[in-house]
Coordinates of C-alpha atoms in Angstrom, one line a residue:
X1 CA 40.7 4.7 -26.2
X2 CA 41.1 7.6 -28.7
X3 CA 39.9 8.6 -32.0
X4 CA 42.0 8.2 -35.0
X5 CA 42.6 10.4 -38.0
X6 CA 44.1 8.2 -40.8
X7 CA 45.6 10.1 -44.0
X8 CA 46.5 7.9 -46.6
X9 CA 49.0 10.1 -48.7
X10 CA 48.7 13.0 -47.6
X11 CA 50.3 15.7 -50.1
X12 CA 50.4 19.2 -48.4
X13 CA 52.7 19.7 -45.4
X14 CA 50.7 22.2 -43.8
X15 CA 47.2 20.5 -43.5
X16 CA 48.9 17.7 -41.8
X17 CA 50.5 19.9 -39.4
X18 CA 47.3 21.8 -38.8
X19 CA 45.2 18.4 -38.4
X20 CA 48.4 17.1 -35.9
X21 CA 47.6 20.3 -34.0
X22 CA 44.1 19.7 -33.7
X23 CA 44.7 15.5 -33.0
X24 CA 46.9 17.3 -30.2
X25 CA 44.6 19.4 -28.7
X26 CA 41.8 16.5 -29.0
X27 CA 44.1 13.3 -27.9
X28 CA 43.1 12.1 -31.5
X29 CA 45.5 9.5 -33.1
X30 CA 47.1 10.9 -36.4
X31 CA 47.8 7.8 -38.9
X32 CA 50.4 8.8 -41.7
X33 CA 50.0 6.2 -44.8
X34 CA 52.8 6.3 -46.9
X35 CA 54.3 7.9 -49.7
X36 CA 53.8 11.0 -48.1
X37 CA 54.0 14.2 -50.1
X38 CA 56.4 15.8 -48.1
X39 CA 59.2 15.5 -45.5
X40 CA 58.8 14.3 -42.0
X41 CA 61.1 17.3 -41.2
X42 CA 59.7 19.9 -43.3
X43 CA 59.7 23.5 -42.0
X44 CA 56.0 23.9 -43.3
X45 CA 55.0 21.1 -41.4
X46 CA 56.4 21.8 -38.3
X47 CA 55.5 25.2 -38.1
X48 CA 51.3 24.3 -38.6
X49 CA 51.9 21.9 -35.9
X50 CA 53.6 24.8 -33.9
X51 CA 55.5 23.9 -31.0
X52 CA 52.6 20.8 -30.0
X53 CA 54.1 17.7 -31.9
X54 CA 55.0 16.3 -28.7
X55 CA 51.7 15.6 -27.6
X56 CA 50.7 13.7 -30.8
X57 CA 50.2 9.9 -31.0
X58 CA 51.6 9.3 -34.4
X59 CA 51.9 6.4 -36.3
X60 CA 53.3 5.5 -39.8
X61 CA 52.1 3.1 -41.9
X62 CA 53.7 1.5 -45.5
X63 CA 50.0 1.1 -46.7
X64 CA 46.3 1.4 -45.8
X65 CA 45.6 -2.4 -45.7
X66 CA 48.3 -2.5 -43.1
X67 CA 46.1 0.1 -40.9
X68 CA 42.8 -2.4 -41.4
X69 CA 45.2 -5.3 -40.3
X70 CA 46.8 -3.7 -37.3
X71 CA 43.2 -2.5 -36.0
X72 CA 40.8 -5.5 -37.5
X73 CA 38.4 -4.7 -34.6
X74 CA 38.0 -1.0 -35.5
X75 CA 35.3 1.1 -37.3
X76 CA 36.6 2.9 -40.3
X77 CA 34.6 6.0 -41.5
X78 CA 35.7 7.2 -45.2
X79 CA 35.6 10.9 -45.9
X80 CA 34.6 11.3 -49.9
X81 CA 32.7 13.9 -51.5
X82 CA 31.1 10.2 -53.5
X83 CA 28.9 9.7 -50.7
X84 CA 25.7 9.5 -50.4
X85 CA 25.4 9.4 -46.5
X86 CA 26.7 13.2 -44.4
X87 CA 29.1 12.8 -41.7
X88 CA 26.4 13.7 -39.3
X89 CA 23.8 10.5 -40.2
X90 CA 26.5 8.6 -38.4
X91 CA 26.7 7.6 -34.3
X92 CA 30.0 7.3 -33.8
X93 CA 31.7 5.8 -30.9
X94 CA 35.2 6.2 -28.7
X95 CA 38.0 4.2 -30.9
X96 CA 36.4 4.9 -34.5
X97 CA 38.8 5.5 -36.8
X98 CA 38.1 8.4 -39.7
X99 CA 39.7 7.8 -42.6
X100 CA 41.1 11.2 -45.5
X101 CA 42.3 10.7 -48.9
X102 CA 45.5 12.7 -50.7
X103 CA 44.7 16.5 -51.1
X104 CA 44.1 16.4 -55.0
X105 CA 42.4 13.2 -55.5
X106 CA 40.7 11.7 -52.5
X107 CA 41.0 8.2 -51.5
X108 CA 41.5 5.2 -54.0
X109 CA 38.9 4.0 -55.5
X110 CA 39.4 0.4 -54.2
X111 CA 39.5 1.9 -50.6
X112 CA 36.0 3.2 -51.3
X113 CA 34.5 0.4 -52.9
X114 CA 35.5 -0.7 -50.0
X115 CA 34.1 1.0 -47.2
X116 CA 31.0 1.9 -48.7
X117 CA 28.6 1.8 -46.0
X118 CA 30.5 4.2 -44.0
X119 CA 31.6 6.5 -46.9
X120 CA 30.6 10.3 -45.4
X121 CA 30.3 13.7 -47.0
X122 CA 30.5 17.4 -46.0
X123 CA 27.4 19.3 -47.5
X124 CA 28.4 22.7 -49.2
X125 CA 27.5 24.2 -52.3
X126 CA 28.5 23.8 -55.7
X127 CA 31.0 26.2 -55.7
X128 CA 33.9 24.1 -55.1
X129 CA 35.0 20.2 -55.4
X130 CA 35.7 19.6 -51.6
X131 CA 36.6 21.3 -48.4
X132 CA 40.3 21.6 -47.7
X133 CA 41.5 18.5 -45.4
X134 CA 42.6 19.7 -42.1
X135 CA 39.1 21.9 -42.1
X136 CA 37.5 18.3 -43.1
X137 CA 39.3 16.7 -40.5
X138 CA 38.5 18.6 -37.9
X139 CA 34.5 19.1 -38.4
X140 CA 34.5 15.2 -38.3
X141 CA 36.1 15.0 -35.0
X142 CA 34.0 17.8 -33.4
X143 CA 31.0 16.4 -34.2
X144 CA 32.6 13.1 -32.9
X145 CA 33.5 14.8 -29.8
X146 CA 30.3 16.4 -29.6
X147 CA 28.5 12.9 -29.9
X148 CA 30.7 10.9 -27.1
X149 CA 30.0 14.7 -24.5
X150 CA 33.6 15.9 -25.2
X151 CA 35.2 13.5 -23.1
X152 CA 38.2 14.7 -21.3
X153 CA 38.0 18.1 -23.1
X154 CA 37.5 21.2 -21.3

């Protein structure tokens, strides 16, 4: 099994390609929900990936209920600056699935009506509205990785 990143409308070409880089060097699924912001074949989003796409599990979906239907067995974790729970009150386990909103306006609100017992949230300060989303990404699956020992992972 693996750990999956799911973006649903993702808007910024390069956070995708830096989170692809770090589903890469993880063996992290990357689940692209549609519309996407960008190009499949944009330059910016090849070049965050750099030369690693190849050993990225990728899969494209028309919407996010056709994620939930395709993996009805799975846990779905929802990362949203709306919750009440941090990212690190949770125990997760190999197969969980770890789910991102769009860049300027997070997930849908159904979505998180939705999954509220598992909504998560970054501390920080007041600063700013949210962390950027590869960075958010990838804290979620390092402390998932940390959690399940780092398996596989040197």
């Amino acid at each position: 099994m693996a750990l999956h990143i799911v973006l649903v409308e993702p808007e910024i070409p390069a956070n995708t390609g830096n989170i692809a880089r770090t589903c890469a060097a993880t063996g992290t699924h990357l689940h692209l929900v549609h519309p996407l912001g960008f190009r499949t074949d944009d330059a910016t989003l090849k070049r965050a990936g750099l030369d690693y796409w190849h050993a990225v599990h990728i899969e494209y979906h028309n919407s996010f209920s056709e994620v939930l239907e395709k993996y009805q067995e799975g846990r779905f974790f929802y990362a949203t600056t709306k919750a009440k729970k941090r990212y690190t009150d949770f125990q997760f386990r190999d197969g969980d699935f770890f789910v991102f909103g769009k860049e300027t306006k997070g997930l849908p609100a159904e979505i998180l009506e939705a999954g509220q017992e598992t909504a998560m949230r970054m501390p920080m300060g007041q600063a700013v509205r949210s962390l950027n989303l590869s960075n958010s990404a990838a804290i979620v699956v390092y402390e998932a990785l940390r959690q399940l020992d780092f398996p596989e992972l040197f």
